[in-house]
Coordinates of C-alpha atoms in Angstrom, one line a residue:
M1 CA 26.9 14.3 -2.8
S2 CA 26.7 11.3 -5.0
T3 CA 29.9 10.4 -7.0
A4 CA 30.2 8.9 -10.4
I5 CA 33.6 7.3 -11.3
L6 CA 34.4 7.2 -15.1
T7 CA 36.7 4.2 -15.8
G8 CA 38.8 6.2 -18.3
S9 CA 38.9 9.5 -20.2
P10 CA 35.6 10.6 -21.7
V11 CA 35.1 10.2 -25.4
P12 CA 35.5 13.5 -27.2
G13 CA 32.1 15.2 -27.9
S14 CA 30.3 13.0 -25.4
S15 CA 27.7 14.6 -23.1
L16 CA 28.1 11.8 -20.5
E17 CA 29.8 14.1 -17.9
G18 CA 27.1 16.7 -18.2
D19 CA 24.3 14.0 -18.0
L20 CA 25.8 12.6 -14.8
A21 CA 26.1 16.0 -13.3
D22 CA 22.4 16.7 -14.2
L23 CA 21.5 13.6 -12.3
G24 CA 23.3 14.9 -9.2
F25 CA 26.7 13.1 -9.5
E26 CA 30.1 14.6 -8.9
V27 CA 32.2 13.1 -11.7
R28 CA 35.6 11.7 -11.1
T29 CA 37.9 9.7 -13.4
A30 CA 39.9 6.6 -12.6
A31 CA 42.1 5.2 -15.3
T32 CA 42.9 1.9 -13.6
A33 CA 41.3 -0.5 -11.1
A34 CA 43.8 0.5 -8.5
E35 CA 42.8 4.2 -8.8
A36 CA 39.1 3.3 -8.7
G37 CA 39.7 1.3 -5.5
E38 CA 41.5 4.3 -3.9
L39 CA 38.7 6.6 -4.9
L40 CA 36.1 4.3 -3.4
S41 CA 38.0 4.0 -0.2
A42 CA 38.3 7.7 0.2
L43 CA 34.6 8.5 -0.4
P44 CA 32.2 9.0 2.6
A45 CA 30.7 5.7 3.7
G46 CA 27.1 7.0 3.3
A47 CA 27.5 8.2 -0.3
R48 CA 25.9 6.8 -3.4
V49 CA 28.6 5.7 -5.9
A50 CA 28.4 5.0 -9.6
L51 CA 30.8 3.3 -11.9
V52 CA 30.4 4.3 -15.6
D53 CA 32.1 3.3 -18.8
P54 CA 33.4 6.5 -20.5
A55 CA 32.2 5.0 -23.8
F56 CA 28.6 4.7 -22.7
V57 CA 26.0 5.8 -25.1
G58 CA 22.3 6.0 -24.1
H59 CA 19.4 7.9 -22.9
V60 CA 19.6 10.0 -19.8
H61 CA 16.5 8.3 -18.4
A62 CA 18.2 4.9 -18.8
L63 CA 21.0 6.2 -16.5
R64 CA 18.4 7.7 -14.2
L65 CA 16.6 4.4 -13.8
A66 CA 19.8 2.5 -13.0
L67 CA 21.7 5.1 -10.9
T68 CA 19.1 7.0 -8.9
D69 CA 16.4 4.5 -7.9
P70 CA 16.6 4.4 -4.0
R71 CA 14.6 1.2 -3.7
F72 CA 17.5 -1.1 -4.5
P73 CA 21.0 -1.6 -3.0
A74 CA 22.5 -1.6 -6.5
G75 CA 21.3 -0.9 -10.0
A76 CA 22.8 -1.4 -13.4
V77 CA 22.4 -1.0 -17.2
P78 CA 25.0 -1.9 -19.8
G79 CA 28.0 0.3 -19.1
A80 CA 26.8 1.8 -15.8
L81 CA 26.5 0.6 -12.2
C82 CA 25.4 2.3 -9.0
V83 CA 25.5 1.1 -5.4
L84 CA 24.0 2.5 -2.2
P85 CA 25.9 2.2 1.1
A86 CA 24.5 -1.3 1.7
A87 CA 26.3 -2.7 -1.3
R88 CA 29.4 -0.5 -1.1
S89 CA 31.6 -3.2 0.3
A90 CA 30.6 -5.6 -2.5
L91 CA 31.6 -3.0 -5.1
L92 CA 35.0 -2.4 -3.4
R93 CA 35.7 -6.1 -3.4
A94 CA 34.7 -6.5 -7.0
V95 CA 37.0 -3.6 -8.1
R96 CA 39.9 -4.8 -6.1
G97 CA 39.4 -8.3 -7.5
T98 CA 39.8 -7.1 -11.1
A99 CA 42.9 -8.5 -12.8
G100 CA 45.1 -6.0 -14.5
D101 CA 44.7 -2.3 -14.9
A102 CA 41.6 -2.3 -17.2
L103 CA 38.3 -1.9 -15.3
A104 CA 35.3 -3.3 -17.3
V105 CA 32.1 -2.0 -15.7
D106 CA 29.9 -4.9 -16.9
A107 CA 32.3 -7.4 -15.4
V108 CA 32.2 -5.6 -12.1
T109 CA 28.4 -5.6 -12.3
D110 CA 28.4 -9.4 -12.8
R111 CA 30.6 -10.0 -9.8
I112 CA 28.3 -7.7 -7.6
D113 CA 25.3 -9.5 -8.9
V114 CA 26.6 -12.8 -7.7
E115 CA 27.6 -11.4 -4.3
L116 CA 24.3 -9.7 -3.7
T117 CA 22.3 -12.8 -4.7
A118 CA 24.3 -14.9 -2.3
D119 CA 23.4 -12.4 0.5
G120 CA 19.7 -12.4 -0.4
A121 CA 19.8 -8.9 -1.9
Q122 CA 19.0 -7.8 -5.4
L123 CA 20.8 -6.1 -8.3
H124 CA 18.2 -4.0 -10.1
R125 CA 18.3 -4.2 -13.9
P126 CA 15.5 -1.9 -15.0
E127 CA 13.5 -2.8 -18.1
L128 CA 14.5 -0.2 -20.7
G129 CA 12.0 -0.9 -23.4
S130 CA 12.8 1.5 -26.2
L131 CA 15.5 3.3 -24.2
V132 CA 19.1 2.8 -25.3
A133 CA 22.0 1.9 -23.0
T134 CA 25.1 0.4 -24.6
V135 CA 28.9 0.5 -24.8
P136 CA 29.8 0.6 -28.5
A137 CA 33.0 -1.3 -29.6
G138 CA 34.0 1.2 -32.2
A139 CA 33.2 4.4 -34.1
E140 CA 30.7 2.8 -36.4
Q141 CA 28.7 1.2 -33.6
R142 CA 28.9 4.4 -31.7
D143 CA 27.2 6.3 -34.5
E144 CA 24.6 3.6 -34.8
A145 CA 23.8 3.9 -31.1
A146 CA 23.6 7.7 -31.3
R147 CA 21.1 7.4 -34.1
A148 CA 19.1 4.9 -32.0
V149 CA 19.1 7.4 -29.1
A150 CA 18.0 10.2 -31.3
A151 CA 15.1 8.1 -32.6
V152 CA 13.4 7.8 -29.2
D153 CA 12.1 10.7 -27.1
D154 CA 13.1 9.6 -23.6
E155 CA 11.0 12.4 -22.0
A156 CA 7.9 10.9 -23.7
V157 CA 9.0 7.5 -22.3
R158 CA 9.5 9.0 -18.9
L159 CA 6.0 10.6 -18.9
R160 CA 4.4 7.3 -20.1
T161 CA 6.1 5.2 -17.4
A162 CA 5.1 7.7 -14.7
V163 CA 1.6 6.2 -14.9
K164 CA 0.9 2.9 -13.2
S165 CA 0.8 0.0 -15.6
R166 CA -2.4 -1.3 -14.0
D167 CA -5.1 1.2 -13.2
G168 CA -8.9 1.5 -13.2
F169 CA -10.8 2.7 -16.3
F170 CA -11.7 6.1 -14.8
T171 CA -8.1 6.8 -13.8
T172 CA -6.6 5.6 -17.0
Y173 CA -8.9 7.6 -19.3
C174 CA -10.1 10.5 -17.2
I175 CA -7.2 11.4 -14.9
S176 CA -3.8 10.1 -16.1
P177 CA -3.9 11.7 -19.6
Y178 CA -3.3 15.1 -17.9
S179 CA -2.1 14.3 -14.3
R180 CA 1.2 13.1 -15.6
Y181 CA 1.9 16.6 -16.9
I182 CA 1.0 18.0 -13.5
A183 CA 3.5 15.6 -12.1
R184 CA 6.2 16.9 -14.5
W185 CA 5.3 20.5 -13.6
C186 CA 5.8 19.6 -9.9
A187 CA 9.1 17.9 -10.6
R188 CA 10.5 20.9 -12.5
R189 CA 9.6 23.2 -9.6
G190 CA 11.2 21.0 -7.0
L191 CA 8.0 19.8 -5.3
T192 CA 8.2 16.4 -3.6
P193 CA 5.6 13.5 -3.7
N194 CA 5.1 14.0 0.0
Q195 CA 4.1 17.6 -0.5
V196 CA 1.6 16.7 -3.2
T197 CA 0.2 13.9 -0.9
T198 CA -0.3 16.4 1.8
A199 CA -2.0 18.8 -0.6
S200 CA -4.3 16.0 -1.6
L201 CA -5.2 15.4 2.1
I202 CA -5.9 19.0 2.8
T203 CA -8.1 19.3 -0.3
A204 CA -10.1 16.2 0.8
L205 CA -10.5 17.6 4.3
I206 CA -11.8 20.9 2.9
A207 CA -14.2 18.8 0.7
A208 CA -15.4 17.0 3.9
G209 CA -15.9 20.4 5.5
C210 CA -18.0 21.6 2.6
A211 CA -20.1 18.5 2.7
A212 CA -20.6 19.1 6.5
T213 CA -22.4 22.4 5.7
G214 CA -25.4 20.5 4.6
T215 CA -26.2 23.0 1.8
R216 CA -26.5 22.2 -1.9
G217 CA -23.7 24.6 -2.7
G218 CA -21.6 22.8 -0.1
F219 CA -22.3 19.4 -1.6
V220 CA -21.4 20.6 -5.1
A221 CA -18.2 22.1 -3.9
A222 CA -17.4 18.9 -1.9
G223 CA -17.8 16.8 -5.0
V224 CA -15.6 19.0 -7.1
L225 CA -12.9 19.2 -4.4
L226 CA -13.0 15.4 -3.9
L227 CA -12.2 14.9 -7.5
L228 CA -9.4 17.4 -7.3
S229 CA -8.1 15.6 -4.3
F230 CA -8.1 12.4 -6.4
V231 CA -6.2 14.1 -9.2
L232 CA -3.5 15.1 -6.7
D233 CA -3.6 11.6 -5.3
C234 CA -2.7 10.2 -8.7
T235 CA -0.2 12.9 -9.2
D236 CA 1.9 12.1 -6.1
G237 CA 2.6 8.6 -7.3
Q238 CA 3.3 9.7 -10.9
L239 CA 5.7 12.3 -9.5
A240 CA 7.5 9.6 -7.5
R241 CA 7.8 7.4 -10.6
Y242 CA 8.8 10.4 -12.9
S243 CA 11.5 11.6 -10.6
L244 CA 12.3 8.3 -8.8
Q245 CA 11.6 10.0 -5.4
Y246 CA 10.6 6.9 -3.6
S247 CA 10.7 6.7 0.2
T248 CA 9.5 4.6 3.1
L249 CA 7.8 7.6 4.7
G250 CA 6.2 8.6 1.4
A251 CA 4.7 5.2 0.8
W252 CA 3.2 5.2 4.3
L253 CA 1.9 8.8 3.9
D254 CA 0.3 8.0 0.6
A255 CA -1.5 4.8 1.8
T256 CA -2.5 6.3 5.2
F257 CA -3.8 9.5 3.8
D258 CA -5.9 7.7 1.2
R259 CA -7.9 6.1 4.0
A260 CA -8.0 9.3 6.1
K261 CA -9.4 11.2 3.1
E262 CA -12.2 8.8 2.3
Y263 CA -13.3 8.2 5.9
A264 CA -13.2 11.9 6.7
Y265 CA -15.4 12.6 3.7
Y266 CA -17.9 9.9 5.0
A267 CA -18.0 11.8 8.3
G268 CA -18.5 15.1 6.5
L269 CA -21.5 13.7 4.6
A270 CA -23.0 12.4 7.8
L271 CA -22.6 15.8 9.5
G272 CA -24.1 17.5 6.5
A273 CA -27.1 15.2 6.4
A274 CA -27.6 15.7 10.1
R275 CA -27.8 19.5 9.5
G276 CA -30.7 18.8 7.1
G277 CA -32.5 16.6 9.6
D278 CA -31.4 13.2 8.2
D279 CA -29.4 10.9 10.4
V280 CA -27.1 8.7 8.2
W281 CA -24.3 8.0 10.7
V282 CA -25.2 4.3 10.6
L283 CA -24.8 4.3 6.8
A284 CA -21.5 6.2 7.1
L285 CA -20.1 3.7 9.7
G286 CA -21.4 0.8 7.6
A287 CA -19.6 2.1 4.5
M288 CA -16.4 2.4 6.5
V289 CA -16.7 -1.1 8.0
L290 CA -17.5 -2.6 4.6
Q291 CA -14.6 -0.8 2.8
T292 CA -12.1 -1.7 5.5
C293 CA -13.2 -5.3 5.5
R294 CA -12.8 -5.4 1.7
H295 CA -9.2 -4.1 2.1
V296 CA -8.4 -6.7 4.8
V297 CA -9.6 -9.4 2.4
D298 CA -7.2 -8.1 -0.2
F299 CA -4.3 -7.8 2.2
S300 CA -4.8 -11.3 3.8
F301 CA -5.2 -13.1 0.5
N302 CA -2.2 -11.5 -1.0
E303 CA 0.0 -12.1 2.0
A304 CA -1.1 -15.7 2.2
N305 CA -0.2 -16.3 -1.4
H306 CA 2.7 -13.9 -1.8
D307 CA 5.4 -16.7 -1.7
A308 CA 3.3 -19.9 -1.7
T309 CA 4.6 -22.8 -3.8
A310 CA 2.5 -24.7 -6.4
N311 CA 0.3 -21.6 -6.4
T312 CA -1.8 -22.4 -9.5
S313 CA -5.5 -23.4 -10.0
P314 CA -8.0 -23.7 -12.8
T315 CA -9.8 -20.6 -11.5
A316 CA -6.6 -18.6 -11.8
T317 CA -6.0 -20.0 -15.3
L318 CA -9.5 -18.8 -16.3
S319 CA -8.9 -15.4 -14.8
G320 CA -5.7 -15.1 -16.9
R321 CA -7.7 -16.0 -20.0
L322 CA -10.3 -13.3 -19.3
D323 CA -7.5 -10.8 -18.7
S324 CA -6.3 -11.4 -22.3
V325 CA -9.5 -9.8 -23.7
A326 CA -9.6 -6.0 -23.4
L327 CA -13.3 -5.7 -22.8
T328 CA -13.3 -8.2 -19.9
V329 CA -10.2 -6.6 -18.4
W330 CA -11.9 -3.3 -18.1
L331 CA -15.2 -4.8 -16.9
R332 CA -13.5 -6.8 -14.2
R333 CA -11.5 -3.7 -13.1
M334 CA -14.6 -1.5 -12.9
I335 CA -16.9 -3.9 -11.1
V336 CA -14.6 -4.2 -8.1
L337 CA -15.1 -0.4 -7.7
P338 CA -11.5 0.7 -7.3
I339 CA -10.7 4.0 -5.7
G340 CA -11.1 6.0 -8.9
E341 CA -14.5 4.7 -9.8
R342 CA -15.5 4.8 -6.2
W343 CA -14.5 8.4 -5.6
A344 CA -16.0 9.6 -8.9
M345 CA -19.3 8.0 -8.0
I346 CA -19.2 9.5 -4.5
A347 CA -18.4 13.0 -5.9
V348 CA -21.1 12.9 -8.6
L349 CA -23.8 11.6 -6.2
T350 CA -22.8 14.1 -3.5
A351 CA -23.2 17.0 -6.0
L352 CA -26.5 15.8 -7.5
T353 CA -28.3 13.9 -4.8
T354 CA -28.4 13.5 -1.0
P355 CA -25.9 11.9 1.4
R356 CA -28.4 9.1 2.0
I357 CA -28.6 8.2 -1.7
T358 CA -24.8 8.5 -1.9
F359 CA -24.3 6.0 0.9
Y360 CA -26.9 3.6 -0.4
A361 CA -25.1 3.5 -3.8
L362 CA -21.7 3.1 -2.1
L363 CA -22.9 0.3 0.1
I364 CA -24.5 -1.6 -2.7
G365 CA -21.5 -1.2 -5.0
C366 CA -19.0 -2.1 -2.4
A367 CA -21.0 -5.1 -1.2
F368 CA -21.3 -6.4 -4.8
A369 CA -17.5 -5.9 -5.3
A370 CA -16.7 -7.6 -2.0
C371 CA -18.9 -10.6 -2.9
Y372 CA -17.4 -10.9 -6.4
T373 CA -13.7 -10.7 -5.3
T374 CA -14.1 -12.8 -2.2
A375 CA -16.0 -15.6 -4.0
G376 CA -13.3 -15.7 -6.7
R377 CA -10.6 -16.0 -4.1
V378 CA -12.3 -18.7 -2.2
L379 CA -12.7 -20.7 -5.4
R380 CA -9.0 -20.2 -6.2
S381 CA -8.0 -21.3 -2.7
L382 CA -10.1 -24.4 -2.8
T383 CA -8.9 -25.5 -6.2
R384 CA -5.2 -24.7 -5.9
R385 CA -2.6 -26.8 -4.1
A386 CA -0.6 -24.0 -2.7
V387 CA 1.8 -24.6 0.2
R388 CA 1.8 -21.7 2.6
T389 CA 5.2 -20.6 4.0
D390 CA 6.1 -19.7 7.6
R391 CA 6.4 -16.1 6.5
A392 CA 2.8 -16.1 5.2
A393 CA 1.6 -17.7 8.4
R394 CA 3.3 -15.0 10.5
A395 CA 1.8 -12.3 8.3
L396 CA -1.7 -13.7 8.8
A397 CA -1.1 -14.0 12.5
D398 CA 0.0 -10.3 12.7
L399 CA -3.1 -9.3 10.6
A400 CA -5.3 -11.3 13.0
D401 CA -4.4 -8.7 15.7
S402 CA -5.0 -11.3 18.5
G403 CA -4.5 -9.9 22.0
P404 CA -3.7 -11.4 25.4
L405 CA -7.1 -13.1 25.9
A406 CA -7.0 -14.9 22.6
H407 CA -3.4 -16.0 23.2
L408 CA -4.4 -17.3 26.6
V409 CA -7.2 -19.3 25.1
A410 CA -4.9 -20.6 22.3
G411 CA -2.5 -21.9 24.9
F412 CA -5.3 -24.2 26.2
G413 CA -6.4 -25.3 22.8
R414 CA -3.2 -27.1 21.6
G415 CA -4.8 -30.5 22.0
I416 CA -7.6 -29.8 19.6
P417 CA -7.1 -32.0 16.5
A418 CA -5.9 -30.0 13.5
S419 CA -8.3 -29.4 10.6
R420 CA -7.8 -27.6 7.3
F421 CA -10.9 -25.5 7.6
L422 CA -11.3 -25.2 11.4
P423 CA -9.7 -21.8 11.9
P424 CA -12.0 -19.8 9.5
V425 CA -15.0 -21.8 10.7
L426 CA -14.3 -20.9 14.3
A427 CA -13.6 -17.2 13.4
L428 CA -16.9 -17.0 11.4
L429 CA -18.9 -18.8 14.1
G430 CA -17.5 -16.5 16.8
G431 CA -18.2 -13.4 14.8
A432 CA -21.7 -14.5 14.0
L433 CA -22.4 -15.2 17.7
V434 CA -21.1 -11.8 19.0
V435 CA -22.8 -9.8 16.3
G436 CA -26.0 -11.7 16.5
C437 CA -26.1 -11.3 20.3
A438 CA -25.6 -7.6 19.9
F439 CA -29.0 -7.3 18.2
T440 CA -30.7 -8.6 21.4
D441 CA -31.9 -6.5 24.3
D442 CA -30.6 -9.2 26.8
T443 CA -27.5 -7.8 28.6
L444 CA -26.5 -11.4 29.5
A445 CA -26.7 -12.5 25.9
V446 CA -24.6 -9.6 24.8
T447 CA -21.9 -10.4 27.4
V448 CA -22.0 -14.2 26.8
G449 CA -21.8 -13.7 23.1
A450 CA -18.6 -11.5 23.6
V451 CA -17.1 -14.2 25.9
L452 CA -17.8 -16.9 23.4
Y453 CA -16.2 -14.8 20.7
V454 CA -13.0 -14.5 22.8
I455 CA -12.9 -18.2 23.3
L456 CA -13.6 -19.1 19.6
S457 CA -11.2 -16.5 18.2
G458 CA -8.5 -17.8 20.5
L459 CA -9.0 -21.4 19.3
A460 CA -8.9 -20.2 15.7
V461 CA -5.3 -19.1 16.1
T462 CA -4.1 -22.1 18.1
R463 CA -1.9 -23.2 15.1
P464 CA -0.1 -21.4 12.3
L465 CA -2.6 -20.2 9.7
K466 CA -1.5 -22.3 6.7
G467 CA -4.8 -23.8 5.6
P468 CA -6.4 -23.0 2.2
L469 CA -8.9 -20.6 3.7
D470 CA -7.0 -19.4 6.7
W471 CA -6.6 -16.0 5.0
L472 CA -10.3 -15.4 5.8
V473 CA -9.5 -15.4 9.6
P474 CA -8.4 -11.7 9.8
P475 CA -11.3 -10.4 7.7
F476 CA -13.8 -12.4 9.9
F477 CA -12.2 -10.9 13.0
R478 CA -12.5 -7.4 11.5
A479 CA -16.1 -7.9 10.5
A480 CA -16.9 -9.2 14.0
E481 CA -15.3 -6.3 15.9
Y482 CA -16.5 -3.5 13.6
G483 CA -19.9 -5.1 13.2
T484 CA -20.4 -5.4 17.0
I485 CA -19.5 -1.8 17.6
L486 CA -21.8 -0.7 14.8
V487 CA -24.8 -2.7 16.0
L488 CA -24.4 -1.8 19.7
A489 CA -24.0 1.9 18.8
A490 CA -27.0 1.9 16.5
R491 CA -29.2 0.3 19.2
A492 CA -28.1 2.9 21.8
E493 CA -31.0 5.4 21.9
V494 CA -28.9 8.5 22.5
N495 CA -27.3 11.1 20.2
G496 CA -23.6 10.8 19.8
A497 CA -23.3 7.0 20.1
L498 CA -22.8 6.4 16.3
P499 CA -20.3 9.3 15.8
A500 CA -18.4 7.9 18.8
A501 CA -18.5 4.5 17.3
F502 CA -17.3 6.0 14.0
G503 CA -14.3 7.4 15.7
L504 CA -13.5 4.2 17.5
V505 CA -13.7 2.1 14.3
A506 CA -11.6 4.7 12.5
A507 CA -8.9 4.5 15.2
V508 CA -8.8 0.7 15.2
A509 CA -8.9 0.6 11.4
Y510 CA -5.8 2.9 11.3
H511 CA -4.0 0.3 13.5
H512 CA -4.9 -2.5 11.1
Y513 CA -3.9 -0.5 8.0
D514 CA -0.6 0.4 9.7
T515 CA 0.0 -3.3 10.4
V516 CA -0.4 -4.0 6.7
Y517 CA 1.9 -1.2 5.6
R518 CA 4.6 -2.3 7.9
I519 CA 4.4 -5.9 6.6
R520 CA 4.4 -4.7 3.0
G521 CA 7.4 -2.5 3.7
G522 CA 9.4 -5.5 5.1
T523 CA 9.7 -3.9 8.5
G524 CA 7.5 -6.4 10.4
A525 CA 4.3 -6.0 12.4
P526 CA 3.8 -3.4 15.2
P527 CA 5.4 -4.4 18.5
H528 CA 3.6 -6.9 20.7
W529 CA 3.3 -4.4 23.5
L530 CA 1.1 -2.2 21.3
V531 CA -1.3 -5.0 20.6
R532 CA -1.4 -5.9 24.3
V533 CA -2.0 -2.3 25.4
I534 CA -5.0 -1.7 23.0
G535 CA -6.4 -5.2 23.9
G536 CA -6.4 -7.0 20.6
H537 CA -9.5 -7.4 18.6
E538 CA -11.2 -9.8 21.1
G539 CA -10.3 -7.6 24.1
R540 CA -11.8 -4.5 22.5
T541 CA -14.9 -6.4 21.4
L542 CA -15.4 -7.7 24.9
A543 CA -14.9 -4.3 26.4
V544 CA -17.5 -2.7 24.1
A545 CA -20.0 -5.4 24.7
V546 CA -19.6 -5.2 28.5
A547 CA -20.0 -1.4 28.4
A548 CA -23.1 -1.7 26.3
A549 CA -24.6 -4.3 28.6
F550 CA -23.9 -2.6 32.0
L551 CA -23.8 1.1 31.3
S552 CA -26.6 3.5 30.4
D553 CA -26.8 4.6 26.8
R554 CA -25.1 7.9 27.7
G555 CA -22.5 6.1 29.7
F556 CA -21.9 3.8 26.8
T557 CA -21.4 6.8 24.5
V558 CA -18.8 8.2 26.9
A559 CA -17.1 4.8 27.1
L560 CA -16.9 4.6 23.3
T561 CA -15.5 8.1 23.0
A562 CA -12.9 7.4 25.7
L563 CA -11.8 4.2 24.1
A564 CA -11.6 5.8 20.7
V565 CA -9.4 8.6 22.0
A566 CA -7.1 6.2 24.0
V567 CA -6.7 3.8 21.0
A568 CA -6.1 6.7 18.6
L569 CA -3.4 8.4 20.8
V570 CA -1.5 5.2 21.5
V571 CA -1.6 3.9 17.9
L572 CA -0.9 7.2 16.2
L573 CA 2.0 8.2 18.5
E574 CA 3.7 4.8 18.1
S575 CA 3.0 4.7 14.3
I576 CA 4.4 8.2 13.8
R577 CA 7.5 7.4 15.9
F578 CA 8.1 4.3 13.9
W579 CA 7.8 5.7 10.4
V580 CA 9.6 8.9 11.1
G581 CA 12.4 6.9 12.8
A582 CA 12.5 4.5 9.9
A583 CA 13.0 7.4 7.5
E584 CA 15.7 8.9 9.6
R585 CA 17.5 5.6 10.0
G586 CA 17.7 5.3 6.2
A587 CA 15.3 2.4 5.8
P588 CA 15.2 1.0 2.3
A589 CA 12.8 3.1 0.1
V590 CA 9.7 1.4 -1.0
H591 CA 6.9 2.2 -3.4
D592 CA 3.7 0.3 -2.8
E593 CA 1.3 0.7 -5.7
G594 CA -1.6 -0.2 -3.4
E595 CA -5.0 -0.9 -4.9
P596 CA -5.5 0.0 -8.5
A597 CA -6.8 3.5 -8.9

């Protein structure tokens, strides 16, 4: 049970005690600093504790934002402060250090702010906007504050802020106007964001099953259900923001299920097309490869520039100017084909056309979006004078997913002269070689290409990735590995090779997404033993190339299937163990907005 300590007797007629109780707090009163210190010492160590001025006047949602947000060790608005167990000792020291009997909440807040900043933590002061939170000095000011509270509907504010501040056009105008009310309906019935996330996944899987029937009715139902799944996908985040139900496990589920839904739907379309006599597995796998590589470009660029210094450029300045014009804002958000526009396009084309046309449109749209965003980021990187940090270099190294073979080669490449552009050039060259050799019928060429890829990819990570274009190294590695699997499976003249390759790429992509979500959550990359066990990108690429070169087409299909199952089992079991354990250990709650919807 959370506890709120009022620093004095409540003001007659005030609803403060009832408001705090509605927010889940047991209300206690401490007239002096000494009494407050005794109360704090007696409360359970794992409890959330709030300190509230009895004269506080403000909206309930202002208190909710400061006192119940689980993402921060401490939160405050004027007249109210709340700490989680991580900041409990700082609160106790601040209270005991108060001179005299009077206990001013805002003074205690300022002391805690200093202590948390010194420890590298953060005191959260939510932006209130039109919401009111104040401690009036007298009756006249109290009446004025009460009138200000009555003038603003905090429920309307709560609904409005439940929607992401930056979304795509389709989501903003076609989904959010009503999905926020669904989120409120869920909150009032005690549903959690994780439950809504799971419902979205189940709906998308049913949609994939409908698509797999290969009938026109099945395709229409699939399109409708995919849109419904997207509505629920928006609702879970809005429910989290509406009720402040953020969690580490929830952020992971939301991000992971988004990928699972989309790629399962691709597989459903491919199965449905096959029932009608049209083999589009190569298109389905190509769409998954392209979409995953797009995401890796986003992740790598953002991690490389997350905390870079002198991080400005003329290109970024121009981008900021374009974002000041409403028309160009929406055009730029739409042409990158965010998840809302992408899923809407897939749903409509599924219902009205064929899987082949759907995949053609998806590949063209995603390819254009990838070229647009990547070209802009390359220009920014070349024109800015950003200094990459060690943290960014570690994140890029983790995203590279280099295994034992690459690290072995890197150990022999320490003497190679450093160059600003050498790592991405080596990664691109290695990827081009292995994918190019995969197109040949020469088994020796396929094997040599894979060996050269191992060598060049190892040399690419010899030094920390701090160059202006080093963020391209992980995407080049992803394109090389996924592209090699795609080409070799497509050239195998046996049924089942491409579905097996789809499963393998899906398993490996899950590992790469999981790496991103761990880094974003501040928990670090997956353990080194996991990367070694599944071989690293270069080890898996070499294994697939050797299997294609020396096994029969049917044997190659069996090898792909076995590798896909092995990678999926190891990665999924370790990932689930980690995220469930993190939630049970009380890891700091996070809420990653992910890509704009």
